PDB file of C-alpha atoms in Angstrom:
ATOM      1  CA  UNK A   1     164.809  88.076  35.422  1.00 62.00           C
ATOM      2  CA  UNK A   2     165.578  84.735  36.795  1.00 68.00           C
ATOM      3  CA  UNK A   3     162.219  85.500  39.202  1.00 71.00           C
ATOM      4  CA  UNK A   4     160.311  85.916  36.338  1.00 76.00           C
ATOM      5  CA  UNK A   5     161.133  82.821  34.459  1.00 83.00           C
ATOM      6  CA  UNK A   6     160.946  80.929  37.304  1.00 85.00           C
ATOM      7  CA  UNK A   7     157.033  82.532  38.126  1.00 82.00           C
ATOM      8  CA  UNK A   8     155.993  82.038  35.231  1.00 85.00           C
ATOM      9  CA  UNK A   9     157.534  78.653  35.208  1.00 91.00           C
ATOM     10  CA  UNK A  10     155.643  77.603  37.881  1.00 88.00           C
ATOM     11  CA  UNK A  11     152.085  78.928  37.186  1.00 85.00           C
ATOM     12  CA  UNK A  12     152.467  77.039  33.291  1.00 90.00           C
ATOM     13  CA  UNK A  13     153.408  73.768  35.291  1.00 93.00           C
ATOM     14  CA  UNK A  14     150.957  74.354  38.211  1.00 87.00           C
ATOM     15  CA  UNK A  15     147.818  74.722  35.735  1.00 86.00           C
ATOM     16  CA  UNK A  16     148.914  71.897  34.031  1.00 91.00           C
ATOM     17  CA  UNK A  17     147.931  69.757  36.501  1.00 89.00           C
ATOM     18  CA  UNK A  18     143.937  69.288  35.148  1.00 86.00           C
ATOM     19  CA  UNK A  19     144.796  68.776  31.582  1.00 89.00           C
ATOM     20  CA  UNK A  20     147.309  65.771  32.968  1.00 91.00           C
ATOM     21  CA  UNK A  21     144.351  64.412  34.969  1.00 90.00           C
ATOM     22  CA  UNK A  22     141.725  64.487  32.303  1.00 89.00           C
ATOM     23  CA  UNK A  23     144.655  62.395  30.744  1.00 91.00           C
ATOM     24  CA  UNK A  24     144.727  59.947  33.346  1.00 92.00           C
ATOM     25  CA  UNK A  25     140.957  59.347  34.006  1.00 90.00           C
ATOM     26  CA  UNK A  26     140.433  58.666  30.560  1.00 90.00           C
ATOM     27  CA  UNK A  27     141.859  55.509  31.240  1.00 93.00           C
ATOM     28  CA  UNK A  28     141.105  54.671  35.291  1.00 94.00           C
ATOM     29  CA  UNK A  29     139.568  55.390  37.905  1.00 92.00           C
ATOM     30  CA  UNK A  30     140.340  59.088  39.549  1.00 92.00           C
ATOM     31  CA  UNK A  31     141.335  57.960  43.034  1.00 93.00           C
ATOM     32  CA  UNK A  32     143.340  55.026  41.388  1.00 95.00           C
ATOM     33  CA  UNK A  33     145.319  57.652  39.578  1.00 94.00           C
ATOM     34  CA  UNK A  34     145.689  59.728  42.682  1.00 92.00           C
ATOM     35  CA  UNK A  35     146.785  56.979  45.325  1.00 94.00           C
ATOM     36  CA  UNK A  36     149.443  55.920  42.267  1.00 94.00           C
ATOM     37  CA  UNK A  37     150.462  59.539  41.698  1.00 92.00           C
ATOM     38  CA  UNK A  38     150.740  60.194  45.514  1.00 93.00           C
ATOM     39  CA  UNK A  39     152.770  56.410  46.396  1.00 95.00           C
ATOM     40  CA  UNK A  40     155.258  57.722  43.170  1.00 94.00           C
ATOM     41  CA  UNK A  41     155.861  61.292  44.226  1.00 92.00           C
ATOM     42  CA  UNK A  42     156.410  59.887  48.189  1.00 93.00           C
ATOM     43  CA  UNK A  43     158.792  57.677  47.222  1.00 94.00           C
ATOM     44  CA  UNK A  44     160.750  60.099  45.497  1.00 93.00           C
ATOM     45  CA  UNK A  45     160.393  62.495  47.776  1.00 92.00           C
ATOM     46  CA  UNK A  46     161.313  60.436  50.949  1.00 95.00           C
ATOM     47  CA  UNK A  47     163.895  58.761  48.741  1.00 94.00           C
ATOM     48  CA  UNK A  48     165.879  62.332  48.852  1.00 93.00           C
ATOM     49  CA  UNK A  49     164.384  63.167  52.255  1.00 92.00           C
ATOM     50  CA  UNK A  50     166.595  59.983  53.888  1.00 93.00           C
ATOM     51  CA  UNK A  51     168.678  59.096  51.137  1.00 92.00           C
ATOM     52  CA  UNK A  52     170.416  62.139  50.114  1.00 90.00           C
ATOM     53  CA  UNK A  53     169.780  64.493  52.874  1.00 87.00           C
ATOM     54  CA  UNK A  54     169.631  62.129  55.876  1.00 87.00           C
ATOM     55  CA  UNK A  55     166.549  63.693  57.592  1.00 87.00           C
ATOM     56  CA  UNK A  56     165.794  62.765  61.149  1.00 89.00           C
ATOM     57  CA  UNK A  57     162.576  60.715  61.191  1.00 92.00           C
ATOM     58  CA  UNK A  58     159.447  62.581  62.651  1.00 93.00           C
ATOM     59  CA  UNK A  59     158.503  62.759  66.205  1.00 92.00           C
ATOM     60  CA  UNK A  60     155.370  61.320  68.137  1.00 92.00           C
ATOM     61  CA  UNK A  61     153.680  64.952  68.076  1.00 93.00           C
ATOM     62  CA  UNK A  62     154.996  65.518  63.652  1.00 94.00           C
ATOM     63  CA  UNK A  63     153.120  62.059  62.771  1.00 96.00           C
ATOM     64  CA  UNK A  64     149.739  63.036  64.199  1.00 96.00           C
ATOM     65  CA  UNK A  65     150.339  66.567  62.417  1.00 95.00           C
ATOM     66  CA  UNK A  66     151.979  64.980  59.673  1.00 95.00           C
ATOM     67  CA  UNK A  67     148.489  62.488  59.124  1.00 96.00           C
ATOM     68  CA  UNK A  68     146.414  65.473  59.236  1.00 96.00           C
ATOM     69  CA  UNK A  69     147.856  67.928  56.803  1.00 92.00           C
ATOM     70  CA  UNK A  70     148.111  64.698  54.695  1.00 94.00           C
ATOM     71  CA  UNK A  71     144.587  64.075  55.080  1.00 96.00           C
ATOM     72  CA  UNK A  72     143.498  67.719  54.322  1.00 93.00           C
ATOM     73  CA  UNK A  73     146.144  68.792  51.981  1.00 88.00           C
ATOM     74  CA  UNK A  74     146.357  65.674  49.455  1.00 91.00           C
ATOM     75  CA  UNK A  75     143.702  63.378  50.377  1.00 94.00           C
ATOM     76  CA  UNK A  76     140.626  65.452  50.722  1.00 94.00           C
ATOM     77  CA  UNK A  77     142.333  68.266  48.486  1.00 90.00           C
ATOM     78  CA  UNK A  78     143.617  66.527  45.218  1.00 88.00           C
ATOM     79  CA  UNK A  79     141.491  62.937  45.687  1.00 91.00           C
ATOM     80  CA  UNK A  80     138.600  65.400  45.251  1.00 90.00           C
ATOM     81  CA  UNK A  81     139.815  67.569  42.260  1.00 88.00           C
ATOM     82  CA  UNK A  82     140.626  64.105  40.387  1.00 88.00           C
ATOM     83  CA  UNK A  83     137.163  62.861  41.257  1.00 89.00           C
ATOM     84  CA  UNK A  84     135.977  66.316  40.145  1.00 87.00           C
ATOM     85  CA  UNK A  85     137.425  65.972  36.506  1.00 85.00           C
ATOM     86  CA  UNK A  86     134.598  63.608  35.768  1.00 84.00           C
ATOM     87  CA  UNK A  87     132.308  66.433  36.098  1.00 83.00           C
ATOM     88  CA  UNK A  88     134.061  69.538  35.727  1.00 78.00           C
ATOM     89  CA  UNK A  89     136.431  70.844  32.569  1.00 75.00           C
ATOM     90  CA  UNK A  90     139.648  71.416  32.827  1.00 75.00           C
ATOM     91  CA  UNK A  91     139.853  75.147  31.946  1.00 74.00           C
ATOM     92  CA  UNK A  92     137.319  75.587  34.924  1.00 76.00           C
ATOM     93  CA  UNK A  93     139.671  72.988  37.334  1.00 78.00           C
ATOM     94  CA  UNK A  94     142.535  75.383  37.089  1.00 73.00           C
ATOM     95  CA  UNK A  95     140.303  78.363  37.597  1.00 73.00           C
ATOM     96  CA  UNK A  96     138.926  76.916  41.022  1.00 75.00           C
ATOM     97  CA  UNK A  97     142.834  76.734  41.823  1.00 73.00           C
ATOM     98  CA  UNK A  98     143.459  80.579  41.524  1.00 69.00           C
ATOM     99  CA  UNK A  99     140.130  81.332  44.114  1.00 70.00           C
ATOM    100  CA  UNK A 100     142.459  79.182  46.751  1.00 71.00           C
ATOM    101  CA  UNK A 101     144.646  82.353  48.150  1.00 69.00           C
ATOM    102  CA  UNK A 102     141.251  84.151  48.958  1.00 70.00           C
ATOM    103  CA  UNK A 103     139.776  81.496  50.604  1.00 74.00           C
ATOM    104  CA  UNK A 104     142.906  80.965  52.917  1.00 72.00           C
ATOM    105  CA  UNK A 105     142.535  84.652  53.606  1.00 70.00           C
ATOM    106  CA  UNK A 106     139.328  84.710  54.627  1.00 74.00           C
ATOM    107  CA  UNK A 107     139.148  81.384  56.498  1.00 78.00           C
ATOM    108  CA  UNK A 108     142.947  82.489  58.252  1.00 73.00           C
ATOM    109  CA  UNK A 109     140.088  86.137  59.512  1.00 72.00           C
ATOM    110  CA  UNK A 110     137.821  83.312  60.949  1.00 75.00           C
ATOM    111  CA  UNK A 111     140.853  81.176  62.298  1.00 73.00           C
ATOM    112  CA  UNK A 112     142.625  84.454  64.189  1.00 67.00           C
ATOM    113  CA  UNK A 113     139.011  86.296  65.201  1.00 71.00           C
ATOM    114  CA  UNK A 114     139.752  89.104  63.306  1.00 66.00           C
ATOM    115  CA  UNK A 115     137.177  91.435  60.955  1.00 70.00           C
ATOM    116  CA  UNK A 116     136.709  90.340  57.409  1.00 68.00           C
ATOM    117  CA  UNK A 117     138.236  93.039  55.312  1.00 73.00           C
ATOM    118  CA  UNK A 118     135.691  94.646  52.836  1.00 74.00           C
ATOM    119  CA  UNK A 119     138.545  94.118  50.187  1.00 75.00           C
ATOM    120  CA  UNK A 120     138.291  90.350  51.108  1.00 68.00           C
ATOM    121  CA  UNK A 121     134.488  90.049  51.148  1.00 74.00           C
ATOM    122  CA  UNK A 122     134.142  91.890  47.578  1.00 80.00           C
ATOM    123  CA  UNK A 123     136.903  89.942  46.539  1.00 74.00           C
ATOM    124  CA  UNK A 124     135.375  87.037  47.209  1.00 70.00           C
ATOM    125  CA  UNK A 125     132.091  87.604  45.804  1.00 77.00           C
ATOM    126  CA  UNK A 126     133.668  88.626  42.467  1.00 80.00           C
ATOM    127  CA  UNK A 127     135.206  85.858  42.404  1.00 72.00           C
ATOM    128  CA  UNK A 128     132.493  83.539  42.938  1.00 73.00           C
ATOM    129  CA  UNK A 129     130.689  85.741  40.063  1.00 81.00           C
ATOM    130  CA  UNK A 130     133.613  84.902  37.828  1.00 78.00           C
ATOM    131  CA  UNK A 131     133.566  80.992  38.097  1.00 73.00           C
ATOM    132  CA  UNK A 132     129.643  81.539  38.217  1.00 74.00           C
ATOM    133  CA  UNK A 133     130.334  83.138  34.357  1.00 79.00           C
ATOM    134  CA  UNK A 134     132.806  81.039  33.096  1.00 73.00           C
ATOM    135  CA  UNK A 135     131.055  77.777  34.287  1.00 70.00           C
ATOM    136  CA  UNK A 136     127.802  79.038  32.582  1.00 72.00           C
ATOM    137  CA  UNK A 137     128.272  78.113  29.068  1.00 72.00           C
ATOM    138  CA  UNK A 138     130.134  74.521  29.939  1.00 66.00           C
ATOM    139  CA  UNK A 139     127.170  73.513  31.733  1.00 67.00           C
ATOM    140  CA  UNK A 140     125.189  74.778  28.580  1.00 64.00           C
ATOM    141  CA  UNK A 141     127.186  72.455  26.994  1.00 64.00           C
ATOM    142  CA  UNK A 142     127.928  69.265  29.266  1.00 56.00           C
ATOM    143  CA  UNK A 143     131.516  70.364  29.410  1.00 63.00           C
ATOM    144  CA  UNK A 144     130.778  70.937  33.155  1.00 65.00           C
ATOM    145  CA  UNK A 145     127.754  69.904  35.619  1.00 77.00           C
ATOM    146  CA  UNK A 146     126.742  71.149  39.105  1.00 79.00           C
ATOM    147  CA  UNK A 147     128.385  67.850  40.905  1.00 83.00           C
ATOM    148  CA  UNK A 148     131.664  68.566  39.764  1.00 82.00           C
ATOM    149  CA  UNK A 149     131.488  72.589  40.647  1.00 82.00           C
ATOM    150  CA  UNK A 150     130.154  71.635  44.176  1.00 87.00           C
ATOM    151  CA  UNK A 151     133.275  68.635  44.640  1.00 89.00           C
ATOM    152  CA  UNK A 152     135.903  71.216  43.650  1.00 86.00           C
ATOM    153  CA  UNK A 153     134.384  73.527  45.650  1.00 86.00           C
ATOM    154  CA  UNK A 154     135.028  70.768  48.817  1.00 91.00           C
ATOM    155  CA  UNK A 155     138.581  70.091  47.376  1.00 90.00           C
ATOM    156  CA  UNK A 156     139.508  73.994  47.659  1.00 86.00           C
ATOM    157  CA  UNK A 157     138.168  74.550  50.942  1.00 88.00           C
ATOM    158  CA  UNK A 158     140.245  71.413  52.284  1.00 90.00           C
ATOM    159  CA  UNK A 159     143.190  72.669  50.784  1.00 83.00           C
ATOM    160  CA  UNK A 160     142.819  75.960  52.666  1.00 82.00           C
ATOM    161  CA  UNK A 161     142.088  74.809  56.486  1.00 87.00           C
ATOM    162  CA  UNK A 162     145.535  72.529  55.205  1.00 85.00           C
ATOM    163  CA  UNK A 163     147.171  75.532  54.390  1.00 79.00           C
ATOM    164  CA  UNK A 164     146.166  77.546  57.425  1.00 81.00           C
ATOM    165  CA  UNK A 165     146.443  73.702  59.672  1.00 85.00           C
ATOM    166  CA  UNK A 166     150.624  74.045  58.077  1.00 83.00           C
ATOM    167  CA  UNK A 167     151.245  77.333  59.218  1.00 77.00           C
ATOM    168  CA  UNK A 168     150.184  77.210  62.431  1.00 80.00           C
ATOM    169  CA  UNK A 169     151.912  73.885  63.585  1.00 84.00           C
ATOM    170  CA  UNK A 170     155.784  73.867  64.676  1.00 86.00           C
ATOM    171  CA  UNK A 171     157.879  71.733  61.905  1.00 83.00           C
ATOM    172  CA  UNK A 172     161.069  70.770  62.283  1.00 88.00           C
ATOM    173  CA  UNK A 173     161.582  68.449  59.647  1.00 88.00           C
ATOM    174  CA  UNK A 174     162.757  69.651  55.892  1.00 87.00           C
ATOM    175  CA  UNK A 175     160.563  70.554  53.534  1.00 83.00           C
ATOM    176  CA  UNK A 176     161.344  67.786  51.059  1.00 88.00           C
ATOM    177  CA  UNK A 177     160.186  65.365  53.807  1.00 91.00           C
ATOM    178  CA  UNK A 178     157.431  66.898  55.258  1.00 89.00           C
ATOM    179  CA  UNK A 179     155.837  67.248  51.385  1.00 87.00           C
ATOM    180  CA  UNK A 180     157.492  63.459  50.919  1.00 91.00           C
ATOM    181  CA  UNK A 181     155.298  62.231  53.988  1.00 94.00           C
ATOM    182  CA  UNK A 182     152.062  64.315  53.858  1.00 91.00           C
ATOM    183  CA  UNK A 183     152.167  62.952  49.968  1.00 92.00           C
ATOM    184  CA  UNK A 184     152.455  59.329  51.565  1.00 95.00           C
ATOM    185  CA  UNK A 185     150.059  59.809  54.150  1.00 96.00           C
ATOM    186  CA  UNK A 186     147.660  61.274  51.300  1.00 94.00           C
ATOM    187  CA  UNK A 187     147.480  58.246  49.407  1.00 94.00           C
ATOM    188  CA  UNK A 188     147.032  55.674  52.704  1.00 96.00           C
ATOM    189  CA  UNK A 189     143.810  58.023  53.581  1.00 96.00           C
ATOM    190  CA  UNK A 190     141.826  57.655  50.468  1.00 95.00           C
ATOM    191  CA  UNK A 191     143.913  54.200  49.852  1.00 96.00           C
ATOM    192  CA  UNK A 192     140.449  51.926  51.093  1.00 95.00           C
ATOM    193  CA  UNK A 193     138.339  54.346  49.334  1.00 93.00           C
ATOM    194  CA  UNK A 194     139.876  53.571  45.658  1.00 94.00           C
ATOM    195  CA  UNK A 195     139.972  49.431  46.808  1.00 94.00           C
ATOM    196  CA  UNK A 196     136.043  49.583  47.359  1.00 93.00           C
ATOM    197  CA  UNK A 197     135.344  51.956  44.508  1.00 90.00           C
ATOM    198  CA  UNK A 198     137.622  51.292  41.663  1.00 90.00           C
ATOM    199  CA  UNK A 199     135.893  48.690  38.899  1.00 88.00           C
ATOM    200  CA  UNK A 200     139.337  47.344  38.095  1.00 90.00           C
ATOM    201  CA  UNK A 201     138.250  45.682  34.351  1.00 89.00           C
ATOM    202  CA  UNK A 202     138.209  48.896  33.001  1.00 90.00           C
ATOM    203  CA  UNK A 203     141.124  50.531  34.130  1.00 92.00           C
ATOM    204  CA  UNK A 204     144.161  50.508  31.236  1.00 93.00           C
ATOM    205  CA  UNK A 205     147.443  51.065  32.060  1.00 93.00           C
ATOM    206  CA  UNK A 206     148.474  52.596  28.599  1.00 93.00           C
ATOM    207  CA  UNK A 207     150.138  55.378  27.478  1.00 93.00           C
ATOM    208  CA  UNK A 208     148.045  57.792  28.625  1.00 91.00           C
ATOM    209  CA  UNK A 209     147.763  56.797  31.919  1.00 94.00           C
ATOM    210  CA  UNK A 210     151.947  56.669  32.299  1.00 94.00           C
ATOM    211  CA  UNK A 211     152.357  59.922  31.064  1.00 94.00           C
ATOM    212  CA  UNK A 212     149.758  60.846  33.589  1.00 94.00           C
ATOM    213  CA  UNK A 213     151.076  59.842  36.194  1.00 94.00           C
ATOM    214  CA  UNK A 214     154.926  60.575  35.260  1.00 94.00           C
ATOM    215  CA  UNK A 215     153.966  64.463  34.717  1.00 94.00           C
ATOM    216  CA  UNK A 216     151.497  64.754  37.920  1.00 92.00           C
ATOM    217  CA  UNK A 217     154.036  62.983  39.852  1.00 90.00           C
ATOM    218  CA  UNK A 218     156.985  64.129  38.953  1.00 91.00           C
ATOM    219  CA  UNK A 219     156.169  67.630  37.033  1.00 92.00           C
ATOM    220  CA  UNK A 220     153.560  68.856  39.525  1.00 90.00           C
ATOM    221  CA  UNK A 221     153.898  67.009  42.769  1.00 83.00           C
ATOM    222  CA  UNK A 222     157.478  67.814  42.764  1.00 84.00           C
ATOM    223  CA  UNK A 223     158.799  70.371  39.981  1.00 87.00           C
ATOM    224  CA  UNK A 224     155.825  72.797  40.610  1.00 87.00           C
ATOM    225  CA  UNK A 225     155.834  72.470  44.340  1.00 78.00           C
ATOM    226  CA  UNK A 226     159.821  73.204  45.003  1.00 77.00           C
ATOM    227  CA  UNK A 227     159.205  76.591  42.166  1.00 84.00           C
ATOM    228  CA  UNK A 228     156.387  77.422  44.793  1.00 77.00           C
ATOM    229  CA  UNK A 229     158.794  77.009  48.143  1.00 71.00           C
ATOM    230  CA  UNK A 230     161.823  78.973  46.144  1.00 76.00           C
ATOM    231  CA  UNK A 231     159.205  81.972  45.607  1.00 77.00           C
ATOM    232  CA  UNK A 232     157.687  81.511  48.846  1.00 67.00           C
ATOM    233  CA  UNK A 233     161.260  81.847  50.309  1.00 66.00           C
ATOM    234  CA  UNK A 234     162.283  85.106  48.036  1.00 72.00           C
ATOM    235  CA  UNK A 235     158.993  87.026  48.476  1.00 64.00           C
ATOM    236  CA  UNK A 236     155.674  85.305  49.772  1.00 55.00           C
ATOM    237  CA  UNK A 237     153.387  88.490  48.619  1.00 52.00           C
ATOM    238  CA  UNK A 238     154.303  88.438  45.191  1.00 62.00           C
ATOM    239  CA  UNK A 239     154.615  84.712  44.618  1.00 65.00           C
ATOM    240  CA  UNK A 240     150.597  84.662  45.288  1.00 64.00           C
ATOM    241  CA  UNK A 241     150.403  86.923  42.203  1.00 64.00           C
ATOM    242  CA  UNK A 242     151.708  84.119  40.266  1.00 74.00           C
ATOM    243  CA  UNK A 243     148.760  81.719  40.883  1.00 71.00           C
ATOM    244  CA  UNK A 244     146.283  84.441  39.258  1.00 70.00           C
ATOM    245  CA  UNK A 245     148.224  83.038  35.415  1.00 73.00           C
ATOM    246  CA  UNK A 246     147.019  79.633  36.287  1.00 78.00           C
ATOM    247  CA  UNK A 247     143.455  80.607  34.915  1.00 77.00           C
ATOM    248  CA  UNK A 248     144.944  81.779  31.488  1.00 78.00           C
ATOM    249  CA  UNK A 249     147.669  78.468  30.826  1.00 83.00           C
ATOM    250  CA  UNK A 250     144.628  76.473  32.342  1.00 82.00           C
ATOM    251  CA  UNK A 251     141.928  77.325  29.668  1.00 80.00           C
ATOM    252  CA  UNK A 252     145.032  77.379  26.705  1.00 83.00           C
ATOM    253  CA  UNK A 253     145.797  73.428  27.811  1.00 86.00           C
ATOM    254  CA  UNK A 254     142.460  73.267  28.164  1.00 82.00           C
ATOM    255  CA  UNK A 255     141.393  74.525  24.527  1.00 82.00           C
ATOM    256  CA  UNK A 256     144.761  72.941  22.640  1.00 85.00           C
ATOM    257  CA  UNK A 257     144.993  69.435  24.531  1.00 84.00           C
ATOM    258  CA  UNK A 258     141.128  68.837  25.665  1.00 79.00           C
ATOM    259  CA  UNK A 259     139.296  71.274  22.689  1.00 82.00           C
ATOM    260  CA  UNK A 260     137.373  72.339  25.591  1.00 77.00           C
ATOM    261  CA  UNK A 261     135.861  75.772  24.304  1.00 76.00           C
ATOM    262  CA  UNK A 262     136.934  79.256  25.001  1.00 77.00           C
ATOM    263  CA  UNK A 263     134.131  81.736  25.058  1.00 79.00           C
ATOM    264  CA  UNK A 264     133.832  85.266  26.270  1.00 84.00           C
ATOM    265  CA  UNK A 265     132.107  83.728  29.259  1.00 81.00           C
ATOM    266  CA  UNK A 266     135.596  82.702  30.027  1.00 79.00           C
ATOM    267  CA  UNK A 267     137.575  85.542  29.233  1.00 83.00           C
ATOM    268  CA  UNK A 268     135.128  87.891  31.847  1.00 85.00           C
ATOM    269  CA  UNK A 269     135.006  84.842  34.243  1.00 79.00           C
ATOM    270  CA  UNK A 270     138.741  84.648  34.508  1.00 77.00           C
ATOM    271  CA  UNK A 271     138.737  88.618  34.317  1.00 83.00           C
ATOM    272  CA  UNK A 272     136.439  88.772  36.963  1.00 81.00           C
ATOM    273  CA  UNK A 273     137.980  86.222  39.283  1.00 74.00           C
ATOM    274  CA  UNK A 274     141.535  87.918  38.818  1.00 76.00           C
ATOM    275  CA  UNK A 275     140.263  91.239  39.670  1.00 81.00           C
ATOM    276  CA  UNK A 276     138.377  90.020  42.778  1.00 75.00           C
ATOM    277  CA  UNK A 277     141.898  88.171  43.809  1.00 68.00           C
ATOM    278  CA  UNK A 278     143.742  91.547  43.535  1.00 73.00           C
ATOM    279  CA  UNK A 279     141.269  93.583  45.076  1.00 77.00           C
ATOM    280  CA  UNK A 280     141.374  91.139  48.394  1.00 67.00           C
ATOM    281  CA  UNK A 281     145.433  90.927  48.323  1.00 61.00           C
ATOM    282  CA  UNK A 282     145.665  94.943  48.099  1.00 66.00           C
ATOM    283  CA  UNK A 283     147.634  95.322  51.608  1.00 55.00           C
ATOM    284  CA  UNK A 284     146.051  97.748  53.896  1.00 47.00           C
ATOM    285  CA  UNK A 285     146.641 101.404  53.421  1.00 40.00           C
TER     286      UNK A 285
END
């Protein structure tokens, strides 16, 4: 029971994430919000990394691996998916999520030289039929255009070579401060990207960009991320089933905070990308 709660927990906070940055943008610039979001959760992070559980500091050979997984895994990865909210709905952000766990599968095939299972390869192509569907009517509709798709597209792939870059690299450093510095690392990457960019007259530091920033920080960065480790510790199989509800809370944020529609585009899209992800995941018999 408490595995359940603590699932589903995690995939209603994990979804939550594009609503929160549709928020944010409203108000500034996307990378400003990230490089903000990723200084905040850092801190924090890093702040119970060396202040509470008196972490060694990283060695010469964890800072080079700790720069690239920051690079790949928050910089590339989440400074794209803000920038991609300009373009892209939020129902169809937290779809692009769930496709994640089948690209890491296929790209960890290419990474170890093994065969493509057929499971994988039909998974993957009804998965890209899925977004394909529920994109369809949002571009109909300006709720989504072809930029965005292709920059979330760029932002999942980066957060898959991270994933696959993590697991194959020796770490002997907590997780609380390897998350605290890849976070950190994150926002010094795109840091002289959002200086050049960023028209700073129109940002506004109201409201909505606080609460922003508090839940993405905080609520994601943080909450979300140590629900993911404590299922990734008590059964890694099974927590990837809980990413496939991040769709469905995506699209009901989506709808109640955003009135972004819901069609039954969506509902086969989602259907369709859910099946392909279960199909891939199916262990071999």
């Amino acid at each position: 029971m408490k595995n359940l709660f603590t699932g589903l927990l995690f995939a209603a906070l994990w979804a939550s994430a594009s609503a929160a940055t549709k928020f944010g943008i409203q108000s500034v610039h996307p990378l400003f919000l990230s490089n903000v979001r990723f200084f905040l959760a850092g801190a924090l992070l890093l702040s119970i990394a060396y202040g509470i559980q008196k972490n060694k500091l990283p060695t010469t050979q964890e800072w080079k691996q700790l720069a690239i997984y920051g690079l790949l895994n928050v910089a590339i990865y989440l400074g794209c998916f803000s920038w991609a909210m300009q373009y892209a709905s939020a129902g169809i952000g937290s779809l692009s999520t769930a496709t994640s766990p089948l690209l890491i599968s296929i790209l960890s095939a290419l990474w170890l030289r093994r065969s493509i299972r057929w499971q994988e390869a039909l998974g993957l192509l009804l998965g890209m039929i899925g977004v394909s569907c529920a994109v369809y009517p949002l571009l109909q509709n300006s709720y989504a255009r072809w930029e965005g798709i292709v920059i979330l597209a760029v932002s999942m792939l980066s957060y898959a070579i991270g994933t696959i870059y993590y697991s194959s690299r020796q770490w002997n450093l907590s997780l609380i401060a390897i998350n605290g510095w890849q976070v950190l690392f994150g926002g010094l990457w795109i840091l002289p990207i959002t200086l050049l960019v960023t028209n700073w007259s129109t940002n506004q530091y109201n409201t909505a960009f606080w609460g922003s920033i508090a839940w993405l920080a905080v609520v994601v960065s943080i909450g979300a991320v140590q629900l993911w480790l404590y299922l990734l510790r008590v059964d890694p199989v099974k927590a990837s089933l809980w990413l496939f509800l991040c769709p469905i809370f995506g699209f009901i944020y989506a709808s109640w905070l955003l009135n972004e529609p819901i069609t039954v585009y969506t509902f086969i899209g989602t259907g369709l990308v859910i099946l392909g992800l279960s199909i891939a995941w199916k262990k071999k018999s």
